[in-house]
mmCIF file of C-alpha atoms in Angstrom:
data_model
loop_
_atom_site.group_PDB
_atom_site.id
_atom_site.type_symbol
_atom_site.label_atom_id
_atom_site.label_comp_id
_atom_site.label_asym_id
_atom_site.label_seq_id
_atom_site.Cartn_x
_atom_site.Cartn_y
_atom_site.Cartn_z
ATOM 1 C CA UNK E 1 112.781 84.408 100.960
ATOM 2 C CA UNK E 2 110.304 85.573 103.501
ATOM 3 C CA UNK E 3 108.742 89.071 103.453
ATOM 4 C CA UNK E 4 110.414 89.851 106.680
ATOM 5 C CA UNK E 5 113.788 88.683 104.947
ATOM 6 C CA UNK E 6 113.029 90.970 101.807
ATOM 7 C CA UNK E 7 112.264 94.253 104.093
ATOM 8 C CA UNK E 8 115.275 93.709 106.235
ATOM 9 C CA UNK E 9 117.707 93.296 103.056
ATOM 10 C CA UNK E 10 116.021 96.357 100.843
ATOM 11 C CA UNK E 11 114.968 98.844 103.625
ATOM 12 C CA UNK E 12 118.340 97.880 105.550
ATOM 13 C CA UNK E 13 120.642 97.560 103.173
ATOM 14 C CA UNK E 14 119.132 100.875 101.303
ATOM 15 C CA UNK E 15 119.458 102.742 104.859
ATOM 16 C CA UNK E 16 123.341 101.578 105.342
ATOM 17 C CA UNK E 17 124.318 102.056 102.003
ATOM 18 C CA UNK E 18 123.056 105.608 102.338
ATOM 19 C CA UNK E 19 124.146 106.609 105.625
ATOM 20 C CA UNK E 20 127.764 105.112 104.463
ATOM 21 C CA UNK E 21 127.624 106.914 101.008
ATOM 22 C CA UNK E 22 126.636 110.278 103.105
ATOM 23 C CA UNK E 23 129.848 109.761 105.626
ATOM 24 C CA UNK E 24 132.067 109.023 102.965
ATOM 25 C CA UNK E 25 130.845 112.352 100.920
ATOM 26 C CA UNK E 26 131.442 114.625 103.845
ATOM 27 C CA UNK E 27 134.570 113.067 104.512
ATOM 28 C CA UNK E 28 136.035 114.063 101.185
ATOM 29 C CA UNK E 29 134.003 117.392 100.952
ATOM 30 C CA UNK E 30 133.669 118.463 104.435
ATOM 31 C CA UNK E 31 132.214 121.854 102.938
ATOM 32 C CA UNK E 32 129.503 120.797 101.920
ATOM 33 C CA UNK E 33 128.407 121.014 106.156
ATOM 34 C CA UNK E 34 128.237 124.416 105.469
ATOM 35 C CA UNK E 35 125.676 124.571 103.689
ATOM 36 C CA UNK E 36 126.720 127.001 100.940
ATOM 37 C CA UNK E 37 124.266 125.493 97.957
ATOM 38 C CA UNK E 38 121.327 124.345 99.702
ATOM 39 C CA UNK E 39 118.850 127.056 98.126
ATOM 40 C CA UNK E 40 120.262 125.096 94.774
ATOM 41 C CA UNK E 41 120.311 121.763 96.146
ATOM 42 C CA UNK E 42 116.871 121.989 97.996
ATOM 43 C CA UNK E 43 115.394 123.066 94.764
ATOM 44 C CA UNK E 44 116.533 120.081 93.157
ATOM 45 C CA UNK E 45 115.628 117.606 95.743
ATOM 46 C CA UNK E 46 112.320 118.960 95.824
ATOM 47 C CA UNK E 47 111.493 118.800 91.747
ATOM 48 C CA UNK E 48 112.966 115.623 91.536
ATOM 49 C CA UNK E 49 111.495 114.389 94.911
ATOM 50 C CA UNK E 50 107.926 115.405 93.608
ATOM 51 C CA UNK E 51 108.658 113.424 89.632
ATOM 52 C CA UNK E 52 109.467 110.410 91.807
ATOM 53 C CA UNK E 53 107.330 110.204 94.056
ATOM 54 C CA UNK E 54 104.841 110.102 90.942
ATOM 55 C CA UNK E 55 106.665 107.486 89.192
ATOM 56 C CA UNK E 56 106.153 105.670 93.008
ATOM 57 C CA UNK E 57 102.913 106.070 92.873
ATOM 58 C CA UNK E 58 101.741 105.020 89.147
ATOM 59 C CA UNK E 59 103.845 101.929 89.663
ATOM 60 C CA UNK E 60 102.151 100.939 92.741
ATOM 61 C CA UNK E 61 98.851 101.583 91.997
ATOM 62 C CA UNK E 62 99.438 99.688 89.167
ATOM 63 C CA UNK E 63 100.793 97.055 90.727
ATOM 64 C CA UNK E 64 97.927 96.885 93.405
ATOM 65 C CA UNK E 65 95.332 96.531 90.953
ATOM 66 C CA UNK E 66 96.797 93.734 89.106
ATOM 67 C CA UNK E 67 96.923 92.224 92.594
ATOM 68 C CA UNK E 68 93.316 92.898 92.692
ATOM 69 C CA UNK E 69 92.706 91.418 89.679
ATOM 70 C CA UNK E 70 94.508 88.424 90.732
ATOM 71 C CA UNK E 71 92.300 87.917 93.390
ATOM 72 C CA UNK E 72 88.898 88.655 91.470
ATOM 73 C CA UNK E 73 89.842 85.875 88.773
ATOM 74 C CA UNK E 74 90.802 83.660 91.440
ATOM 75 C CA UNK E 75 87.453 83.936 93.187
ATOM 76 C CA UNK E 76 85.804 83.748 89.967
ATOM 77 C CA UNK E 77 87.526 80.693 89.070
ATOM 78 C CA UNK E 78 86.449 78.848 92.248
ATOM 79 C CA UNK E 79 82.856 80.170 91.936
ATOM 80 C CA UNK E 80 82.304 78.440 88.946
ATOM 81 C CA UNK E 81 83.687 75.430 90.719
ATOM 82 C CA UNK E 82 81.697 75.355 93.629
ATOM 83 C CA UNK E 83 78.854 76.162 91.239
ATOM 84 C CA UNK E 84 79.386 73.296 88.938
ATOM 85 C CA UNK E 85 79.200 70.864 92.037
ATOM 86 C CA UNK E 86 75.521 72.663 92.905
ATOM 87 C CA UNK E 87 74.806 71.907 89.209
ATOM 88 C CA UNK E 88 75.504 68.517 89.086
ATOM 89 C CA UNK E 89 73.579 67.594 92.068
ATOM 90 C CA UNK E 90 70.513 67.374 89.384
ATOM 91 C CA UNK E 91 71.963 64.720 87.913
ATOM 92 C CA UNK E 92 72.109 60.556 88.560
ATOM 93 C CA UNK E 93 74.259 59.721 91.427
ATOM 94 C CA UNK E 94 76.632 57.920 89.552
ATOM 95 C CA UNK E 95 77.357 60.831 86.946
ATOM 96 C CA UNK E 96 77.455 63.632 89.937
ATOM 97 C CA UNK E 97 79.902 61.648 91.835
ATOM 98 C CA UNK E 98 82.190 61.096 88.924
ATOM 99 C CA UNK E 99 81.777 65.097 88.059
ATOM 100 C CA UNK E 100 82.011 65.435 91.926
ATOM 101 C CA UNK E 101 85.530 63.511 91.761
ATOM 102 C CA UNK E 102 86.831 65.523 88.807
ATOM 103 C CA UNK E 103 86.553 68.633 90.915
ATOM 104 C CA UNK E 104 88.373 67.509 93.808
ATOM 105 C CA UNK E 105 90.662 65.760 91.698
ATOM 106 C CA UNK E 106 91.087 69.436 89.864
ATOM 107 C CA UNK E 107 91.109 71.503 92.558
ATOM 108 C CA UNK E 108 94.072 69.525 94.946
ATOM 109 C CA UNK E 109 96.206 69.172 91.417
ATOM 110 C CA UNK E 110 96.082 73.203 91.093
ATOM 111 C CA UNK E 111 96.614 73.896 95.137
ATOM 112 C CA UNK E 112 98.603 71.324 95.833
ATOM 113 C CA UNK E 113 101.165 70.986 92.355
ATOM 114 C CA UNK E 114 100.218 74.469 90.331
ATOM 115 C CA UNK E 115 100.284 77.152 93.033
ATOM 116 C CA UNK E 116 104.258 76.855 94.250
ATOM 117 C CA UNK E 117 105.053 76.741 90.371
ATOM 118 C CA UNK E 118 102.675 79.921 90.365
ATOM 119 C CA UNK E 119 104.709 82.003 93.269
ATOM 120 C CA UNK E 120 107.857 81.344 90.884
ATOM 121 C CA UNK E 121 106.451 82.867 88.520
ATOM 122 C CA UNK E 122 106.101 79.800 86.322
ATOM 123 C CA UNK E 123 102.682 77.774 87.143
ATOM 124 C CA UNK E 124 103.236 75.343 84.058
ATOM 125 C CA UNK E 125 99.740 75.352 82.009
ATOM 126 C CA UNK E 126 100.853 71.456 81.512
ATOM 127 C CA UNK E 127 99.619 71.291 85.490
ATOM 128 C CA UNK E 128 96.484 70.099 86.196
ATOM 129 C CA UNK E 129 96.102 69.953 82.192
ATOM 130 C CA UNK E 130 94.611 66.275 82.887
ATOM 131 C CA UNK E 131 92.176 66.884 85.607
ATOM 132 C CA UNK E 132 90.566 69.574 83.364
ATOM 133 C CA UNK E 133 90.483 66.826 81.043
ATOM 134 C CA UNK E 134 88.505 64.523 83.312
ATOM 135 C CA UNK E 135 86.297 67.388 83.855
ATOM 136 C CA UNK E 136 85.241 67.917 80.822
ATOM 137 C CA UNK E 137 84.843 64.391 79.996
ATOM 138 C CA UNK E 138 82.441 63.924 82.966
ATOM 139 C CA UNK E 139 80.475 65.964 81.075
ATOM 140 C CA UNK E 140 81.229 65.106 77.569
ATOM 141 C CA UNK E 141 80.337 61.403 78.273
ATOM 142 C CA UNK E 142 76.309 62.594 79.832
ATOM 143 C CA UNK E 143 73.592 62.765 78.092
ATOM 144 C CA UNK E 144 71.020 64.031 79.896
ATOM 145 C CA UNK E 145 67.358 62.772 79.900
ATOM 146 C CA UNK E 146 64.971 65.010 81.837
ATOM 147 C CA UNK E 147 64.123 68.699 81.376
ATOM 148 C CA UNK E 148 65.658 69.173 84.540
ATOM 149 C CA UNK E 149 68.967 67.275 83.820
ATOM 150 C CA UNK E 150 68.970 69.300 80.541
ATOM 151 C CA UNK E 151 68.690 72.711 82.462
ATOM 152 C CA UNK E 152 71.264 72.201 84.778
ATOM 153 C CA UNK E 153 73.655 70.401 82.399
ATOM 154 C CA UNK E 154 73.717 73.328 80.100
ATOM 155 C CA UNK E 155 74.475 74.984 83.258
ATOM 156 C CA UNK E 156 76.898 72.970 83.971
ATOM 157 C CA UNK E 157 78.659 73.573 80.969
ATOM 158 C CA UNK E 158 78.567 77.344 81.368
ATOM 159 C CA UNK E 159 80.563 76.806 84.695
ATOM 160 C CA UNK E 160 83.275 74.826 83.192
ATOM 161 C CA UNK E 161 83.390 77.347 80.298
ATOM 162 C CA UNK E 162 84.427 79.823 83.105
ATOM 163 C CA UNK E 163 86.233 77.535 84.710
ATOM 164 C CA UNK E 164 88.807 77.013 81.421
ATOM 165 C CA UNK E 165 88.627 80.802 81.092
ATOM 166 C CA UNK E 166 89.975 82.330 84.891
ATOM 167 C CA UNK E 167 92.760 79.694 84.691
ATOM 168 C CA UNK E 168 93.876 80.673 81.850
ATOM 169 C CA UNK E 169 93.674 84.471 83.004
ATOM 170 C CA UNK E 170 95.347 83.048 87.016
ATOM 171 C CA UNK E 171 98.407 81.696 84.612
ATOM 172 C CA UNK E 172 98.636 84.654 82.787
ATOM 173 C CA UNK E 173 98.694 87.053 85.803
ATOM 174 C CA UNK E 174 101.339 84.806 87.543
ATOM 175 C CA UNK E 175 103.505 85.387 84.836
ATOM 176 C CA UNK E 176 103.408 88.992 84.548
ATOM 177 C CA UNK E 177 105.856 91.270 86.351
ATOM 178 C CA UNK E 178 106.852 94.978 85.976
ATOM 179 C CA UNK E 179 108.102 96.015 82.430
ATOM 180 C CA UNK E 180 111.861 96.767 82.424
ATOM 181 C CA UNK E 181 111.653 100.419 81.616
ATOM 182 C CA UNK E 182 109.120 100.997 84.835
ATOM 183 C CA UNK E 183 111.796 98.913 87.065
ATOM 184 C CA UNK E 184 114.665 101.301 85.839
ATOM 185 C CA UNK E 185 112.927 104.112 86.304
ATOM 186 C CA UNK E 186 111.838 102.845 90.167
ATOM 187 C CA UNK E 187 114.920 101.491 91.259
ATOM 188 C CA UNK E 188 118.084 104.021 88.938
ATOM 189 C CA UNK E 189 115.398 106.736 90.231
ATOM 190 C CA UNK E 190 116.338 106.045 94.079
ATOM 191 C CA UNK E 191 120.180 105.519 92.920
ATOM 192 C CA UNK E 192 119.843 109.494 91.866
ATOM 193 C CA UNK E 193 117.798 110.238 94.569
ATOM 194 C CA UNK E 194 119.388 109.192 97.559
ATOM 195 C CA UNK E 195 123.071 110.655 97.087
ATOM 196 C CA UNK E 196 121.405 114.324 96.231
ATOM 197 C CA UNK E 197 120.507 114.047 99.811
ATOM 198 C CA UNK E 198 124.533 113.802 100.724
ATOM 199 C CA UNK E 199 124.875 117.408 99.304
ATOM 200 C CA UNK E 200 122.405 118.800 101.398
ATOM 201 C CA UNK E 201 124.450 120.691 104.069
ATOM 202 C CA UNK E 202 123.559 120.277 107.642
ATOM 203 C CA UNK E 203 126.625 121.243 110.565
ATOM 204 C CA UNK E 204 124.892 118.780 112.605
ATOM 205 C CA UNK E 205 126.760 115.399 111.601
ATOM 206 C CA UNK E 206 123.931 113.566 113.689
ATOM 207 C CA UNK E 207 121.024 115.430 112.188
ATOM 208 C CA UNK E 208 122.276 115.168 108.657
ATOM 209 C CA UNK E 209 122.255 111.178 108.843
ATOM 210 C CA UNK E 210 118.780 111.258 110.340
ATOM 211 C CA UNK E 211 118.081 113.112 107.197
ATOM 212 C CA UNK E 212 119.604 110.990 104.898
ATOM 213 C CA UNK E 213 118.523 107.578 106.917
ATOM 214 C CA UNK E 214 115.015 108.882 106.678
ATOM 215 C CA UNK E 215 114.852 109.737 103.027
ATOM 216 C CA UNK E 216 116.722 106.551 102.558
ATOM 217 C CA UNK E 217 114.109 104.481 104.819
ATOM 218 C CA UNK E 218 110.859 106.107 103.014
ATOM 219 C CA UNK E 219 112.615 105.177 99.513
ATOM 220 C CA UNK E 220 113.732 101.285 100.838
ATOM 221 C CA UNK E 221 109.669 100.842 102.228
ATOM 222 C CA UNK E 222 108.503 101.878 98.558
ATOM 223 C CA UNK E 223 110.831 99.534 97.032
ATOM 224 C CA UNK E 224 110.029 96.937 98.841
ATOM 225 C CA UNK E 225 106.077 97.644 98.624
ATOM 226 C CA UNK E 226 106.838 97.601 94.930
ATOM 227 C CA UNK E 227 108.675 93.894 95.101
ATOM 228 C CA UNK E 228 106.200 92.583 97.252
ATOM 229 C CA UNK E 229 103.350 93.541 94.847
ATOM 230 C CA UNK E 230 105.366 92.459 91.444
ATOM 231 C CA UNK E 231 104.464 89.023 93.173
ATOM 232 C CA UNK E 232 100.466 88.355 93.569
ATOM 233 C CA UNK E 233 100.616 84.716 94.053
ATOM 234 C CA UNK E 234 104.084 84.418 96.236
ATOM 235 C CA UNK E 235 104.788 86.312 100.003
ATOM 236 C CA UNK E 236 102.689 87.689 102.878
ATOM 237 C CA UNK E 237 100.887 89.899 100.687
ATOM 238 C CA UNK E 238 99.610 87.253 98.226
ATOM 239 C CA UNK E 239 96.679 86.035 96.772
ATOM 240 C CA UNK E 240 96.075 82.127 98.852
ATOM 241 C CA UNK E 241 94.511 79.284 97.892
ATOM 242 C CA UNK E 242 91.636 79.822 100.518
ATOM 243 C CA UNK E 243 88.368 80.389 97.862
ATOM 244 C CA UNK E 244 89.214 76.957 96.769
ATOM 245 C CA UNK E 245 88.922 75.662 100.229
ATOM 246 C CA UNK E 246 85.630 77.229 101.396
ATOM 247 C CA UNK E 247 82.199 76.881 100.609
ATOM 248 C CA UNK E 248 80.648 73.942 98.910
ATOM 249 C CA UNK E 249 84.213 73.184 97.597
ATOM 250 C CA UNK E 250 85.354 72.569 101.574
ATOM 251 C CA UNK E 251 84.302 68.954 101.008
ATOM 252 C CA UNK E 252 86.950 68.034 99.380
ATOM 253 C CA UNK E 253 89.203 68.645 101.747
#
């Protein structure tokens, strides 16, 4: 689904579930208008308001900086790739095209196969699995002659090293999602939260469900912050495939 898709169904359905829960409520307790335990009920609303909106915030804080890290090990990961390709311009043209190919070869398999598995949450370390492969074996296979080769192939080496090591960490960040106790806590703390707001009395019908709406609104926009950031590699706010396209790495392309 689409980001826009997502907002409309959480923030929508979140508002029209609440404004119907709050009609329904005054329907069957028309009292409550009144207004006769708000002192109670606005104390409530308030201590509970404040615990939540912490709870909000750890989670997505927490969620934005895995997103962050997302990123970083992405950027990383194509660093050493583009850097690798600098590398192996020390060496014969035959072996630096073949290391040249490998790259490419890698970096297509990964945008092209690995990252739609990755914003399912399932990028398959069997993906790509061969190209790394045929990187390393462009390597393997060299021995280098020259002080010079021998410099930049040990450099070389370092790169792929770093290379094996942010895909690894890239898989294991597309995997992750929020623990199960921190998603009941987000989402069964708005299922409490919202209908407290129904006992709130206002005598206004009109301004009472542009209370509840709003609360409701504010709560369906943190929700949906929260979805959208469970997700680094899948939606509008995503980490893309762009550092693997830029650079020295845009030749392949």
């Amino acid at each position: 689904m689409s980001t826009a898709a997502i907002a409309a169904l959480i923030v929508g359905g979140v508002v029209v579930l609440a404004l119907a829960g709050s009609v329904l409520t005054h329907r069957r307790h028309p009292g409550l208008a009144d207004g006769e335990h708000n002192d109670m009920v606005g104390v409530v609303i308030g201590m509970y308001g404040a615990i939540y909106g912490i709870i909000l915030a750890f989670v997505v804080v927490t969620l934005w900086t895995q997103m962050q890290d997302a990123d970083a090990v992405v950027q990383d990961e194509a660093s050493a790739l583009a850097q690798l390709t600098w590398d192996s311009q020390a060496f014969p043209p035959a072996r630096r095209d073949r290391v040249h190919a490998a790259v490419g070869a890698y970096i297509h398999k990964v945008v092209d196969v690995q990252w739609p598995l990755m914003r399912t949450g399932n990028p398959q370390y069997s993906v790509a699995q061969r190209q790394m492969e045929d990187l390393f074996s462009s390597l393997q296979t060299y021995e280098p002659r020259t002080e010079k080769e021998k410099a930049f192939y040990g450099e070389a080496i370092d790169d792929l090293n770093e290379v094996v090591a942010h895909r690894r960490a890239r898989m294991t960040i597309a995997r992750q999602e929020l623990p199960g106790l921190l998603k009941a806590l987000v989402y069964g703390g708005a299922l409490v939260f919202i209908p407290l707001t129904f006992l709130y009395g206002i005598k206004s019908r009109r301004v009472h469900l542009l209370f509840v709406g709003s609360v409701a609104a504010l709560i369906g926009f943190s929700l949906l912050l929260v979805v959208v950031l469970d997700h680094p590699f899948a939606g509008k706010i995503s980490v893309d495939t762009t550092a693997f396209k830029v650079g020295p790495l845009s030749r392949f392309w």
